[in-house]
GROMACS .gro file of C-alpha atoms in nm:
model
  312
    1MET     CA    1  -2.862   4.181   0.364
    2LYS     CA    2  -2.894   4.539   0.485
    3LYS     CA    3  -2.897   4.824   0.242
    4GLY     CA    4  -2.551   4.961   0.169
    5SER     CA    5  -2.364   4.653   0.292
    6ALA     CA    6  -2.092   4.508   0.066
    7LYS     CA    7  -2.156   4.183  -0.114
    8ALA     CA    8  -1.933   3.884  -0.042
    9VAL     CA    9  -1.671   3.837  -0.313
   10PRO     CA   10  -1.665   3.483  -0.456
   11ALA     CA   11  -1.345   3.292  -0.374
   12GLY     CA   12  -1.258   3.252  -0.741
   13LYS     CA   13  -1.263   3.631  -0.803
   14ARG     CA   14  -1.049   3.737  -0.506
   15THR     CA   15  -0.707   3.886  -0.567
   16ALA     CA   16  -0.392   3.725  -0.429
   17ALA     CA   17  -0.374   3.985  -0.150
   18GLU     CA   18  -0.738   3.919  -0.053
   19LYS     CA   19  -0.679   3.543  -0.047
   20LEU     CA   20  -0.371   3.587   0.175
   21GLN     CA   21  -0.566   3.811   0.410
   22TYR     CA   22  -0.846   3.552   0.428
   23VAL     CA   23  -0.599   3.275   0.513
   24LYS     CA   24  -0.439   3.486   0.787
   25LYS     CA   25  -0.779   3.568   0.931
   26ASN     CA   26  -0.893   3.203   0.935
   27TRP     CA   27  -0.559   3.028   1.003
   28GLN     CA   28  -0.710   2.821   1.284
   29LEU     CA   29  -0.940   2.648   1.034
   30TYR     CA   30  -0.647   2.549   0.810
   31VAL     CA   31  -0.442   2.424   1.105
   32PHE     CA   32  -0.739   2.218   1.225
   33PHE     CA   33  -0.766   2.032   0.893
   34LEU     CA   34  -0.390   2.000   0.828
   35LEU     CA   35  -0.286   1.891   1.179
   36PRO     CA   36  -0.406   1.525   1.158
   37ALA     CA   37  -0.228   1.466   0.827
   38LEU     CA   38   0.085   1.640   0.957
   39LEU     CA   39   0.089   1.431   1.276
   40LEU     CA   40   0.041   1.105   1.084
   41THR     CA   41   0.323   1.198   0.847
   42ILE     CA   42   0.560   1.277   1.134
   43ILE     CA   43   0.469   0.963   1.332
   44PHE     CA   44   0.479   0.712   1.046
   45LYS     CA   45   0.735   0.873   0.810
   46TYR     CA   46   0.986   1.076   1.010
   47VAL     CA   47   0.997   0.909   1.352
   48PRO     CA   48   1.087   0.566   1.202
   49MET     CA   49   1.390   0.730   1.039
   50GLY     CA   50   1.554   0.708   1.380
   51GLY     CA   51   1.588   0.337   1.314
   52VAL     CA   52   1.862   0.420   1.062
   53LEU     CA   53   2.095   0.443   1.363
   54ILE     CA   54   2.084   0.063   1.382
   55ALA     CA   55   2.305   0.056   1.070
   56PHE     CA   56   2.587   0.207   1.279
   57GLU     CA   57   2.539  -0.003   1.592
   58ASP     CA   58   2.586  -0.356   1.720
   59TYR     CA   59   2.214  -0.358   1.780
   60ASN     CA   60   2.075  -0.544   2.078
   61VAL     CA   61   1.700  -0.569   2.131
   62ILE     CA   62   1.733  -0.540   2.509
   63ASP     CA   63   1.961  -0.234   2.501
   64GLY     CA   64   1.756  -0.065   2.230
   65VAL     CA   65   1.861   0.185   1.964
   66PHE     CA   66   2.017   0.434   2.207
   67GLY     CA   67   2.182   0.176   2.430
   68SER     CA   68   2.352  -0.049   2.175
   69LYS     CA   69   2.726  -0.034   2.110
   70TRP     CA   70   2.836   0.206   1.834
   71VAL     CA   71   3.037   0.043   1.550
   72GLY     CA   72   3.040   0.325   1.295
   73LEU     CA   73   3.084   0.219   0.933
   74GLU     CA   74   3.184  -0.139   1.015
   75TYR     CA   75   2.875  -0.296   0.851
   76PHE     CA   76   2.920  -0.093   0.532
   77ARG     CA   77   3.283  -0.205   0.504
   78ARG     CA   78   3.173  -0.563   0.564
   79PHE     CA   79   2.910  -0.545   0.293
   80LEU     CA   80   3.136  -0.377   0.034
   81ALA     CA   81   3.409  -0.634   0.105
   82SER     CA   82   3.167  -0.926   0.076
   83PRO     CA   83   3.235  -1.158  -0.222
   84ASP     CA   84   2.861  -1.155  -0.298
   85PHE     CA   85   2.832  -0.775  -0.305
   86MET     CA   86   2.883  -0.733  -0.680
   87ASN     CA   87   2.654  -1.027  -0.760
   88TYR     CA   88   2.362  -0.883  -0.560
   89LEU     CA   89   2.421  -0.532  -0.694
   90VAL     CA   90   2.443  -0.648  -1.057
   91ASN     CA   91   2.131  -0.866  -1.020
   92THR     CA   92   1.939  -0.569  -0.878
   93LEU     CA   93   2.058  -0.332  -1.150
   94LYS     CA   94   1.989  -0.577  -1.432
   95LEU     CA   95   1.633  -0.646  -1.317
   96SER     CA   96   1.562  -0.274  -1.276
   97ILE     CA   97   1.732  -0.141  -1.588
   98TYR     CA   98   1.599  -0.413  -1.818
   99GLY     CA   99   1.255  -0.371  -1.661
  100LEU     CA  100   1.272   0.006  -1.725
  101LEU     CA  101   1.394  -0.029  -2.084
  102TRP     CA  102   1.134  -0.289  -2.178
  103GLY     CA  103   0.848  -0.183  -1.952
  104PHE     CA  104   0.851   0.198  -1.971
  105PRO     CA  105   0.747   0.239  -2.339
  106ILE     CA  106   0.466  -0.020  -2.324
  107PRO     CA  107   0.207   0.194  -2.134
  108ILE     CA  108   0.276   0.484  -2.373
  109ILE     CA  109   0.223   0.260  -2.677
  110LEU     CA  110  -0.097   0.119  -2.525
  111ALA     CA  111  -0.232   0.469  -2.461
  112LEU     CA  112  -0.153   0.577  -2.817
  113LEU     CA  113  -0.322   0.265  -2.958
  114LEU     CA  114  -0.629   0.312  -2.739
  115ASN     CA  115  -0.652   0.673  -2.855
  116GLN     CA  116  -0.688   0.549  -3.214
  117ILE     CA  117  -1.005   0.354  -3.126
  118ARG     CA  118  -1.293   0.592  -3.190
  119LYS     CA  119  -1.580   0.370  -3.073
  120ALA     CA  120  -1.618   0.429  -2.699
  121GLY     CA  121  -1.781   0.092  -2.631
  122ILE     CA  122  -1.497  -0.110  -2.785
  123ARG     CA  123  -1.235   0.109  -2.617
  124LYS     CA  124  -1.390   0.056  -2.273
  125LYS     CA  125  -1.398  -0.322  -2.317
  126ILE     CA  126  -1.032  -0.329  -2.418
  127GLN     CA  127  -0.942  -0.103  -2.125
  128LEU     CA  128  -1.121  -0.341  -1.890
  129LEU     CA  129  -0.914  -0.632  -2.019
  130ILE     CA  130  -0.577  -0.458  -1.988
  131TYR     CA  131  -0.654  -0.299  -1.649
  132ALA     CA  132  -0.773  -0.624  -1.486
  133PRO     CA  133  -0.428  -0.784  -1.423
  134ASN     CA  134  -0.333  -0.490  -1.198
  135PHE     CA  135  -0.586  -0.610  -0.939
  136ILE     CA  136  -0.423  -0.952  -0.906
  137SER     CA  137  -0.204  -0.967  -0.596
  138VAL     CA  138   0.169  -1.025  -0.642
  139ILE     CA  139   0.160  -1.362  -0.464
  140VAL     CA  140  -0.131  -1.486  -0.676
  141LEU     CA  141   0.049  -1.367  -0.989
  142CYS     CA  142   0.364  -1.557  -0.889
  143GLY     CA  143   0.153  -1.870  -0.830
  144MET     CA  144   0.004  -1.834  -1.177
  145VAL     CA  145   0.351  -1.792  -1.329
  146ARG     CA  146   0.479  -2.104  -1.150
  147MET     CA  147   0.182  -2.309  -1.273
  148PHE     CA  148   0.208  -2.174  -1.627
  149LEU     CA  149   0.582  -2.251  -1.649
  150SER     CA  150   0.586  -2.580  -1.460
  151PRO     CA  151   0.715  -2.893  -1.641
  152VAL     CA  152   0.354  -3.001  -1.706
  153GLY     CA  153   0.221  -2.647  -1.757
  154PRO     CA  154   0.066  -2.483  -2.065
  155MET     CA  155   0.394  -2.334  -2.186
  156ASN     CA  156   0.572  -2.668  -2.213
  157LYS     CA  157   0.268  -2.833  -2.371
  158LEU     CA  158   0.259  -2.554  -2.628
  159ILE     CA  159   0.623  -2.591  -2.731
  160GLY     CA  160   0.648  -2.965  -2.668
  161SER     CA  161   0.901  -2.947  -2.386
  162ASP     CA  162   0.931  -3.058  -2.024
  163ALA     CA  163   1.174  -2.789  -1.904
  164ASN     CA  164   1.139  -2.648  -1.553
  165TRP     CA  165   1.173  -2.278  -1.632
  166MET     CA  166   1.166  -2.167  -1.269
  167THR     CA  167   1.495  -2.343  -1.197
  168MET     CA  168   1.684  -2.169  -1.478
  169PRO     CA  169   1.884  -1.860  -1.372
  170SER     CA  170   1.902  -1.752  -1.736
  171ALA     CA  171   1.520  -1.743  -1.760
  172PHE     CA  172   1.449  -1.565  -1.431
  173ARG     CA  173   1.489  -1.207  -1.553
  174THR     CA  174   1.270  -1.265  -1.859
  175ILE     CA  175   1.000  -1.424  -1.642
  176TYR     CA  176   1.018  -1.144  -1.385
  177ILE     CA  177   1.007  -0.858  -1.637
  178ALA     CA  178   0.748  -1.010  -1.873
  179SER     CA  179   0.505  -1.092  -1.590
  180GLY     CA  180   0.551  -0.740  -1.452
  181ILE     CA  181   0.472  -0.579  -1.786
  182TRP     CA  182   0.161  -0.796  -1.826
  183GLN     CA  183   0.038  -0.699  -1.480
  184THR     CA  184   0.110  -0.325  -1.468
  185ALA     CA  185   0.133  -0.187  -1.823
  186GLY     CA  186  -0.242  -0.146  -1.871
  187TRP     CA  187  -0.295   0.035  -1.543
  188ALA     CA  188   0.012   0.255  -1.601
  189SER     CA  189  -0.133   0.368  -1.934
  190ILE     CA  190  -0.425   0.546  -1.760
  191MET     CA  191  -0.241   0.875  -1.705
  192TYR     CA  192  -0.121   0.884  -2.065
  193THR     CA  193  -0.472   0.808  -2.190
  194ALA     CA  194  -0.609   1.093  -1.975
  195ALA     CA  195  -0.346   1.334  -2.106
  196LEU     CA  196  -0.423   1.237  -2.466
  197ALA     CA  197  -0.790   1.312  -2.404
  198ASN     CA  198  -0.685   1.674  -2.340
  199ALA     CA  199  -0.477   1.699  -2.657
  200SER     CA  200  -0.582   1.973  -2.897
  201LYS     CA  201  -0.849   1.843  -3.132
  202ASP     CA  202  -0.791   2.141  -3.360
  203LEU     CA  203  -0.429   2.035  -3.413
  204GLU     CA  204  -0.536   1.679  -3.492
  205GLU     CA  205  -0.795   1.799  -3.742
  206ALA     CA  206  -0.540   2.036  -3.899
  207ALA     CA  207  -0.290   1.751  -3.928
  208VAL     CA  208  -0.550   1.533  -4.101
  209VAL     CA  209  -0.639   1.815  -4.341
  210ASP     CA  210  -0.269   1.862  -4.421
  211GLY     CA  211  -0.247   1.494  -4.516
  212ALA     CA  212  -0.057   1.363  -4.211
  213ASN     CA  213  -0.075   0.987  -4.169
  214ILE     CA  214  -0.136   0.814  -3.833
  215LEU     CA  215   0.234   0.794  -3.742
  216GLN     CA  216   0.284   1.163  -3.822
  217GLN     CA  217  -0.021   1.256  -3.612
  218ILE     CA  218   0.120   1.056  -3.320
  219TRP     CA  219   0.469   1.207  -3.353
  220TYR     CA  220   0.377   1.572  -3.406
  221VAL     CA  221   0.047   1.607  -3.217
  222GLN     CA  222  -0.013   1.333  -2.961
  223LEU     CA  223   0.337   1.272  -2.819
  224PRO     CA  224   0.399   1.646  -2.751
  225ALA     CA  225   0.071   1.647  -2.554
  226ILE     CA  226   0.202   1.384  -2.309
  227LYS     CA  227   0.570   1.485  -2.318
  228ASN     CA  228   0.577   1.635  -1.967
  229ILE     CA  229   0.411   1.329  -1.811
  230ILE     CA  230   0.656   1.099  -1.991
  231VAL     CA  231   0.951   1.299  -1.855
  232ILE     CA  232   0.822   1.299  -1.497
  233GLN     CA  233   0.742   0.927  -1.503
  234PHE     CA  234   1.081   0.844  -1.649
  235ILE     CA  235   1.263   1.043  -1.380
  236LEU     CA  236   1.063   0.877  -1.102
  237GLN     CA  237   1.108   0.526  -1.238
  238ALA     CA  238   1.477   0.574  -1.315
  239GLY     CA  239   1.529   0.713  -0.965
  240ASN     CA  240   1.378   0.397  -0.819
  241ILE     CA  241   1.607   0.161  -1.008
  242MET     CA  242   1.735   0.008  -0.684
  243SER     CA  243   1.388  -0.026  -0.530
  244ILE     CA  244   1.275  -0.357  -0.674
  245GLY     CA  245   0.976  -0.508  -0.501
  246PHE     CA  246   1.087  -0.769  -0.251
  247GLU     CA  247   0.769  -0.978  -0.258
  248LYS     CA  248   0.774  -1.077  -0.623
  249ALA     CA  249   1.146  -1.157  -0.641
  250TYR     CA  250   1.120  -1.365  -0.323
  251ALA     CA  251   0.804  -1.547  -0.440
  252LEU     CA  252   0.969  -1.642  -0.771
  253GLN     CA  253   1.293  -1.760  -0.610
  254THR     CA  254   1.399  -2.120  -0.606
  255ASP     CA  255   1.720  -2.279  -0.484
  256MET     CA  256   1.828  -2.329  -0.845
  257ASN     CA  257   1.774  -1.974  -0.976
  258LEU     CA  258   1.935  -1.794  -0.679
  259PRO     CA  259   2.239  -1.681  -0.884
  260ALA     CA  260   2.004  -1.453  -1.081
  261SER     CA  261   1.717  -1.395  -0.837
  262GLU     CA  262   1.903  -1.296  -0.518
  263ILE     CA  263   1.886  -0.914  -0.508
  264LEU     CA  264   1.955  -0.657  -0.238
  265SER     CA  265   1.600  -0.652  -0.098
  266THR     CA  266   1.579  -1.031  -0.064
  267TYR     CA  267   1.930  -1.033   0.084
  268VAL     CA  268   1.821  -0.777   0.346
  269TYR     CA  269   1.520  -0.993   0.434
  270ARG     CA  270   1.730  -1.308   0.465
  271ILE     CA  271   2.007  -1.147   0.672
  272GLY     CA  272   1.783  -0.929   0.887
  273LEU     CA  273   1.470  -1.128   0.962
  274LEU     CA  274   1.582  -1.487   0.908
  275ASN     CA  275   1.936  -1.458   1.051
  276GLY     CA  276   1.863  -1.180   1.302
  277ASP     CA  277   2.157  -0.959   1.197
  278TYR     CA  278   1.959  -0.635   1.224
  279GLY     CA  279   2.249  -0.389   1.213
  280TYR     CA  280   2.404  -0.539   0.901
  281SER     CA  281   2.072  -0.569   0.716
  282THR     CA  282   1.983  -0.208   0.804
  283ALA     CA  283   2.321  -0.096   0.666
  284VAL     CA  284   2.254  -0.279   0.337
  285GLY     CA  285   1.905  -0.125   0.317
  286LEU     CA  286   2.046   0.223   0.386
  287PHE     CA  287   2.310   0.172   0.117
  288ASN     CA  288   2.030   0.081  -0.125
  289SER     CA  289   1.832   0.396  -0.035
  290VAL     CA  290   2.134   0.627  -0.072
  291ILE     CA  291   2.207   0.487  -0.420
  292ASN     CA  292   1.841   0.549  -0.510
  293VAL     CA  293   1.859   0.916  -0.404
  294ILE     CA  294   2.184   0.966  -0.599
  295LEU     CA  295   2.029   0.808  -0.911
  296LEU     CA  296   1.716   1.023  -0.880
  297ILE     CA  297   1.921   1.345  -0.861
  298PHE     CA  298   2.149   1.234  -1.146
  299VAL     CA  299   1.863   1.133  -1.379
  300ASN     CA  300   1.677   1.456  -1.306
  301TRP     CA  301   1.993   1.654  -1.390
  302VAL     CA  302   2.043   1.464  -1.717
  303VAL     CA  303   1.678   1.510  -1.821
  304LYS     CA  304   1.699   1.883  -1.748
  305LYS     CA  305   2.002   1.908  -1.975
  306LEU     CA  306   1.824   1.723  -2.256
  307ASN     CA  307   1.481   1.881  -2.205
  308ASP     CA  308   1.549   2.256  -2.208
  309GLY     CA  309   1.582   2.280  -1.830
  310GLU     CA  310   1.256   2.100  -1.752
  311GLY     CA  311   1.266   1.825  -1.492
  312LEU     CA  312   1.098   1.751  -1.163
   0.00000   0.00000   0.00000
């Protein structure tokens, strides 16, 4: 460097004005790196939204989206007037709400329990065991559930019964929710475990010195450290109440448990792909998505009211 020339200022020590000036000067570089991601998002996320028009048309594959006859809200009226509408809606809501109520606290409890294990070696082995089910595919999991609950399966041998649990509508929700918790709770606890690792050690030590027991340490020190993550996760999960995974519900369905297992997503699959009624199935799917958005906004509003204005 020549004598008298200014030294380059490290990026971390630049002021906001200097950073803005740098971005303006090198905008081509930012556009170059952002353009591929932006194009992929537009092509695969926004362009397909045009298919929503099918919900308002008597869709014909030959005529296409823009050539099919317009029917307006006919499919929505047909779905809302259907005698099965309330059954499918209630089944979807029950699976989601019960799954949220039973499944949401489990990862938090697991993270708090893991945080109490001080020996790193033991904690890692336990984490390996509870994370492993997440890597089992949904279809394989459903096959395992069917084998486990079959009339000659381990469950019936254990309790001395020959019941076929998969044909019982009353047992479907318990099977669906319990298997989901077993598969995903361990993996979902990762973010809470990471947040607890950043909790103030000084506060924990001060609580111990003041004579706080384990439950008091959890309530006054550890839970406040993960409060924001809990709130965000609850809002996101509550906002997706209507978005139950199609694959698992469909894979666990039998002709006998349909009264409890037929939900909106499986109904859309059956009407749209199996029966070829694309317009009607798209209308049902759009109805499902709109309810999801409304729930997300409502839950976020409620949480803000209860959490001193903090939400998403």
